[in-house]
Coordinates of C-alpha atoms in Angstrom, one line a residue:
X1 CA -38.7 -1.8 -69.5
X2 CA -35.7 0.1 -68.3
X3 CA -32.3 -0.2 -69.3
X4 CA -29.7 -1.2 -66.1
X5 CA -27.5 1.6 -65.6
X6 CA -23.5 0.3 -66.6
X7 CA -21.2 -0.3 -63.3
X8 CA -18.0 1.5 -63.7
X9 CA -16.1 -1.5 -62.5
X10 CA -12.6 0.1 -63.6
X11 CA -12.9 2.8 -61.1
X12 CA -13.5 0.2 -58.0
X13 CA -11.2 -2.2 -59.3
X14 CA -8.6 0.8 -59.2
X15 CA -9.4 1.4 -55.8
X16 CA -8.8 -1.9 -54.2
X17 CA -5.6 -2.4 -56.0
X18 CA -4.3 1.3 -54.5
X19 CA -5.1 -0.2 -51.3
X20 CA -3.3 -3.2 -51.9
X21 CA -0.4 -1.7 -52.5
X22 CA -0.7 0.2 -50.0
X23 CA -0.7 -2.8 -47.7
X24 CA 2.3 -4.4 -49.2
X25 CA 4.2 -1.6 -48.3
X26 CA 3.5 -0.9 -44.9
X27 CA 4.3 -4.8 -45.0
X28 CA 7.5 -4.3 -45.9
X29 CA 8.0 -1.7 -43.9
X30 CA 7.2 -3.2 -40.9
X31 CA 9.6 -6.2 -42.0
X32 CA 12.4 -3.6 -42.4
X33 CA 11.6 -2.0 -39.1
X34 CA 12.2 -5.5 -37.3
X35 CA 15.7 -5.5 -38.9
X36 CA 17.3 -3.5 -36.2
X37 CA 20.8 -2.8 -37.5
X38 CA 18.9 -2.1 -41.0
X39 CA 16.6 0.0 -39.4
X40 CA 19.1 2.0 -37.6
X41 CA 21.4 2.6 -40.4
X42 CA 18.4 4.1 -42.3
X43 CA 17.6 6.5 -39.5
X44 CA 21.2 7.5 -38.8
X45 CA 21.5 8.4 -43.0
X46 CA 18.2 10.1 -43.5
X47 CA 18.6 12.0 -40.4
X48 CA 21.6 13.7 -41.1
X49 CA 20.4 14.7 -44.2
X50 CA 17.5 16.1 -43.0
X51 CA 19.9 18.2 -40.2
X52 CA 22.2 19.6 -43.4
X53 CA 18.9 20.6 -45.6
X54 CA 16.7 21.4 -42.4
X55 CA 16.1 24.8 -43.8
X56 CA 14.8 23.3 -47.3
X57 CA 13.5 21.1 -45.5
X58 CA 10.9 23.1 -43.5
X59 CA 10.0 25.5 -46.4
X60 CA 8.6 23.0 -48.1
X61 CA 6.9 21.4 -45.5
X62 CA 5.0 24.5 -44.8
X63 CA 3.9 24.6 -48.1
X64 CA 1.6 21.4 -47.6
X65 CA 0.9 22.4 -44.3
X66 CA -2.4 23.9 -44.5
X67 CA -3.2 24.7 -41.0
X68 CA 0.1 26.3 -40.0
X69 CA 0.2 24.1 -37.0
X70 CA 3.6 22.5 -37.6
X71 CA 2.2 19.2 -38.2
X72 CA 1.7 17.1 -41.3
X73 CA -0.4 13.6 -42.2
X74 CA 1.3 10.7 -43.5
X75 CA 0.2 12.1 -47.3
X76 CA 1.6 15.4 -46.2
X77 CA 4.7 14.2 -45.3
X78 CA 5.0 11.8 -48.2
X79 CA 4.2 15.0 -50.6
X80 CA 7.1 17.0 -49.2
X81 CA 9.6 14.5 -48.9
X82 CA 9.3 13.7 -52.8
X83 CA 9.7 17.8 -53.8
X84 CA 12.3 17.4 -51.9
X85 CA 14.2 14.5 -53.4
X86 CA 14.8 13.0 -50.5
X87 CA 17.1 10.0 -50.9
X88 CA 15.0 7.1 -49.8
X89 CA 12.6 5.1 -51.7
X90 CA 8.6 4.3 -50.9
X91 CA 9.1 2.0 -48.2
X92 CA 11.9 3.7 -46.7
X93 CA 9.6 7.1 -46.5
X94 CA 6.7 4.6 -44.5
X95 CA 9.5 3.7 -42.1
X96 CA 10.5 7.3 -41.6
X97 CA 7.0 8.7 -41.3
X98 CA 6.1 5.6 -38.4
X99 CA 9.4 6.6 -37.1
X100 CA 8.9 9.8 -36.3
X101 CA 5.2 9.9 -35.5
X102 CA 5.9 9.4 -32.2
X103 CA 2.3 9.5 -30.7
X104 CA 1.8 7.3 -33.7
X105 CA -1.8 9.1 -34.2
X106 CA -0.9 9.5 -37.7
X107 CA 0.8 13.2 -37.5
X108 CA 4.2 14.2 -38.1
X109 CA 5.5 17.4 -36.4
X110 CA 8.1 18.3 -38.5
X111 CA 9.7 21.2 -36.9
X112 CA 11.2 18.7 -34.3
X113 CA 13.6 17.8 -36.9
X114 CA 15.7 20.4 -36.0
X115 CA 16.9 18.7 -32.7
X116 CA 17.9 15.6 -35.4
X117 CA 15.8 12.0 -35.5
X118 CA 16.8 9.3 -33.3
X119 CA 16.5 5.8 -33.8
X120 CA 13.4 3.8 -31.2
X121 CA 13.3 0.5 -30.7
X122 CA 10.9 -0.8 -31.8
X123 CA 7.9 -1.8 -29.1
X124 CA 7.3 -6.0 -29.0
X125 CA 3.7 -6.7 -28.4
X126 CA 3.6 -9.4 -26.4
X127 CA 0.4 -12.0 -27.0
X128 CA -2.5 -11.9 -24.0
X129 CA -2.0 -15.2 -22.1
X130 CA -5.1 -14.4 -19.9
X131 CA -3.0 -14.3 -16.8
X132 CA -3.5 -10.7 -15.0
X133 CA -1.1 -8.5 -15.3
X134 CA 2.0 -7.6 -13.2
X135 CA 2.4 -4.2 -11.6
X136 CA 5.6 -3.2 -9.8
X137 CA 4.8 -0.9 -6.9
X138 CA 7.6 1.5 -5.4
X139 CA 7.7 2.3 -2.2
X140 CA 6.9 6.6 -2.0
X141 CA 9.3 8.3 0.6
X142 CA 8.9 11.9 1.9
X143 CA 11.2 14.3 0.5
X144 CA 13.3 16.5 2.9
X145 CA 12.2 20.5 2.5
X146 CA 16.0 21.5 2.9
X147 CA 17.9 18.8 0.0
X148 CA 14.7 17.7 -1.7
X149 CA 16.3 14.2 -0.8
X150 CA 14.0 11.3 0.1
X151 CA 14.1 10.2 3.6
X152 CA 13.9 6.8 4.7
X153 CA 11.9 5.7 6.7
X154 CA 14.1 3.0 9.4
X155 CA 11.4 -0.3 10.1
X156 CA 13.3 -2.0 12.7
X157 CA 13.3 -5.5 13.2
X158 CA 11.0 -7.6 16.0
X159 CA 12.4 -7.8 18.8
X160 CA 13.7 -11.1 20.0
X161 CA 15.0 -11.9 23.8
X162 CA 17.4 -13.9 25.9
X163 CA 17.5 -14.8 29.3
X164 CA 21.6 -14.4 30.0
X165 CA 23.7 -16.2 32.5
X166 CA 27.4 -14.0 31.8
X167 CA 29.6 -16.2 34.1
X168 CA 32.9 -15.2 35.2
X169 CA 35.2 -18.4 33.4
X170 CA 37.5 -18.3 36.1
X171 CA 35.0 -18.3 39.2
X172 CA 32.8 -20.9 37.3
X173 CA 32.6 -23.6 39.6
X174 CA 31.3 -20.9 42.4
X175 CA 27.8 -21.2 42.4
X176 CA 27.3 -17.5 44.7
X177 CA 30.2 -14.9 43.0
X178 CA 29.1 -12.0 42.9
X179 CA 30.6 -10.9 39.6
X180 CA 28.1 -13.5 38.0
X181 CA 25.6 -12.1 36.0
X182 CA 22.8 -14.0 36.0
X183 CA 19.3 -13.9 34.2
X184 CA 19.7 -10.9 32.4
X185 CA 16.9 -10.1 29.7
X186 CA 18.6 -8.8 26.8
X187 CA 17.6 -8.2 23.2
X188 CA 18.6 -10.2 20.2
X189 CA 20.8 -6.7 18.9
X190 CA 22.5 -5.9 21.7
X191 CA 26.1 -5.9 20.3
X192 CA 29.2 -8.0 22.3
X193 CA 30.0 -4.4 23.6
X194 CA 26.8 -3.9 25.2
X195 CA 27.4 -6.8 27.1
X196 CA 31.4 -5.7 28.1
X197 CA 29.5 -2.6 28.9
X198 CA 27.2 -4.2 31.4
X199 CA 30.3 -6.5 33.1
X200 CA 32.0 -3.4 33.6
X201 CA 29.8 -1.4 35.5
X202 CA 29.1 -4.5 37.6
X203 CA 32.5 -3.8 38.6
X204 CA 32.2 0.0 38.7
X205 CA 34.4 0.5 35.8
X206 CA 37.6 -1.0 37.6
X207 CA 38.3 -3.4 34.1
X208 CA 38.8 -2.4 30.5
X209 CA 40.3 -5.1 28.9
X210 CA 37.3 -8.2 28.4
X211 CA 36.6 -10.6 26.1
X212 CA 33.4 -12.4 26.0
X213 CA 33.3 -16.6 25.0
X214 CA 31.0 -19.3 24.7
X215 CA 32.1 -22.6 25.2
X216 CA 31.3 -25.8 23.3
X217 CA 33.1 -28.6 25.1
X218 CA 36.4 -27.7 25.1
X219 CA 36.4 -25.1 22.1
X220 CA 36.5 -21.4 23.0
X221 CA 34.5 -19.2 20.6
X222 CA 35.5 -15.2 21.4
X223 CA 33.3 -12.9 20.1
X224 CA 34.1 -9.3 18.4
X225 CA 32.7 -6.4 20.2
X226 CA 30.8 -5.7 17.0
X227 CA 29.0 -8.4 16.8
X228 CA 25.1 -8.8 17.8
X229 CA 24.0 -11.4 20.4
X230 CA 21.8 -12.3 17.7
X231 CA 25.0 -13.1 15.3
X232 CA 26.8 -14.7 17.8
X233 CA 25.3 -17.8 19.4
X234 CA 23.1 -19.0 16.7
X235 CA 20.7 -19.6 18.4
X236 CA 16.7 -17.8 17.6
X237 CA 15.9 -15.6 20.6
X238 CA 12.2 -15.7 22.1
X239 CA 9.6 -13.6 22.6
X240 CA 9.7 -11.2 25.8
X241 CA 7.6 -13.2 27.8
X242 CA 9.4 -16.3 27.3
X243 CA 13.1 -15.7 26.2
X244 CA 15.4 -18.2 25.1
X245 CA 18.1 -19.4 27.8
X246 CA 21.7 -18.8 27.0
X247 CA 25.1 -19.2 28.9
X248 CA 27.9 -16.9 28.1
X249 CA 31.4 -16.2 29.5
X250 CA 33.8 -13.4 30.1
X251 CA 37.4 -13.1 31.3
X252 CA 39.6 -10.1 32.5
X253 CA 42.4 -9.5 30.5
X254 CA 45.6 -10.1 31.5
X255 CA 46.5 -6.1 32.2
X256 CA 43.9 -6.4 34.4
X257 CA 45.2 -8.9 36.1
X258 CA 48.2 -7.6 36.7
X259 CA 47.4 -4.5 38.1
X260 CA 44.4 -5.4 40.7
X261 CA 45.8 -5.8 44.0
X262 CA 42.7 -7.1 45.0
X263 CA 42.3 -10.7 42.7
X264 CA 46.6 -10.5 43.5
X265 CA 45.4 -11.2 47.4
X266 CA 45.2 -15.0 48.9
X267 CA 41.2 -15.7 48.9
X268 CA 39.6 -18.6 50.4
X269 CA 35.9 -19.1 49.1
X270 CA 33.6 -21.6 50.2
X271 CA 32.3 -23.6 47.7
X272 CA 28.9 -24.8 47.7

C-alpha cells in the first residue's frame, strides 16, 4: 500500500492569515475614511509632502513601474511609498491608495501628483428600497450661433376671455350713451392700459387723463395701468366661445374736464 503524501498545512495556514490581515486593514481603513475631519487632515498632510518631495517621489515610482505607463497597482504603490519613507503607517497608505485611485479600478496614476491630492468625499451607498429610481430631466434649449447663449423658448399661457361692459360712471344711469362700451371680448392679459387705450380712441384721442374702477357696493377699487384684467377683478375668464361677463368703469379726469367745452355745455338727455 502507498504511503499518503504529507499536506503542507503551514504554507495554507499562512495564506489565510495574510489575507486576514489584509481584511482588517482595509477595515480600518474604511472606518478612518468615514471620519471626515480625520480623513481630511490625513490628505491635507500627506499631500503636501508628496508636493515638496514630488521629484523623489516620481523616481522611485518609476522604478516599480514596469510598463512605463505612469500607473501603479495598489502593491506598486505600497512598495514605493515604503522606499520612500513616507510618513504614514499601513492603514494610512490603504487610505491614500483608495484615495487617489480615482476610477477605483485598482490603479494609481502617480504622475497626477504633481497638480497635489485633494480630499473626496466620500460616496454613501444608499440601500435598494425596490422603489424605481428618480431621474431629473432638464429642459434642452437651442443655443444662439452669435453668443452661444441658450434661448428660451416663451410658452404662453391659455387664453382666457371676458365679455366687457366699460361704462362711463358718470352717464351710468343712461342706458343708450354712446361713450358706453359694451360687450367687448377681451383677453384675460390685456393690461388696464389696454383698456384706457380702447376708451380713448372711442373718443378719438380727445382724453388722456382716465382711470378705470370697479365697484362693489359703495367701495371704489382703481386699477393701475399695469395691471392685467386677469389680476384685477378676480374673477377666472372663460373660454372664447363662452366668456365670462364683467362690468367695469372709467371716469375722465378732472383736466379733462375742465378743458372740454363740450361736457362744459347744458345737455338734456332723455332717459330711458
Amino acid at each position: 500500500m502507498a504511503p499518503k503524501k504529507k499536506v503542507r498545512k503551514g504554507k495554507s495556514s499562512k495564506k489565510k492569515g495574510k489575507k486576514s490581515e489584509k481584511d482588517v486593514v482595509e477595515k480600518q481603513a474604511d472606518l478612518f475614511i468615514q471620519s471626515e475631519n480625520l480623513h481630511r487632515m490625513f490628505i491635507d498632510r500627506i499631500g503636501t509632502w508628496l508636493l515638496s518631495n514630488f521629484g523623489r517621489v516620481v523616481d522611485i515610482f518609476r522604478k516599480f513601474d514596469r510598463n512605463g505607463d505612469g500607473v501603479l497597482t495598489y502593491e506598486e504603490f505600497f512598495a514605493g511609498m515604503k522606499d520612500l519613507e513616507a510618513p504614514c503607517n499601513q492603514i494610512e497608505l490603504f487610505v491614500l491608495a483608495k484615495t487617489v485611485d480615482k476610477n477605483l479600478d485598482g490603479n494609481i496614476e502617480y504622475n497626477e501628483f504633481s497638480q497635489g491630492i485633494r480630499y473626496r468625499r466620500p460616496v454613501k451607498v444608499e440601500q435598494d428600497d425596490g422603489l424605481p429610481v428618480l431621474k431629473i430631466s432638464r429642459e434642452k434649449f437651442d443655443k444662439c450661433p452669435d453668443c452661444c447663449i441658450k434661448k428660451w423658448n416663451f410658452r404662453a399661457k391659455k387664453s382666457l376671455f371676458y365679455s366687457l361692459d366699460l361704462l362711463l360712471h358718470s352717464m351710468k344711469g343712461i342706458t343708450n350713451f354712446t361713450g358706453h362700451l359694451r360687450s367687448l371680448l377681451v383677453e384675460s392679459n390685456l393690461t388696464i392700459q389696454g383698456l384706457i387705450n380702447k376708451v380713448q380712441e372711442q373718443y378719438d384721442q380727445a382724453f388722456k387723463d382716465i382711470i378705470i374702477f370697479s365697484l362693489n357696493g359703495d367701495c371704489k377699487e382703481i386699477y393701475e395701468i399695469g395691471q392685467t384684467i386677469d389680476d384685477s377683478i378676480g374673477f377666472e375668464g372663460g373660454s372664447e366661445e363662452d366668456p365670462t361677463s364683467i362690468t367695469l368703469f372709467y371716469e375722465l379726469g378732472i383736466k379733462d374736464l375742465i378743458e372740454c367745452p363740450i361736457l362744459q355745455s347744458d345737455h338734456y338727455f332723455d332717459r330711458k
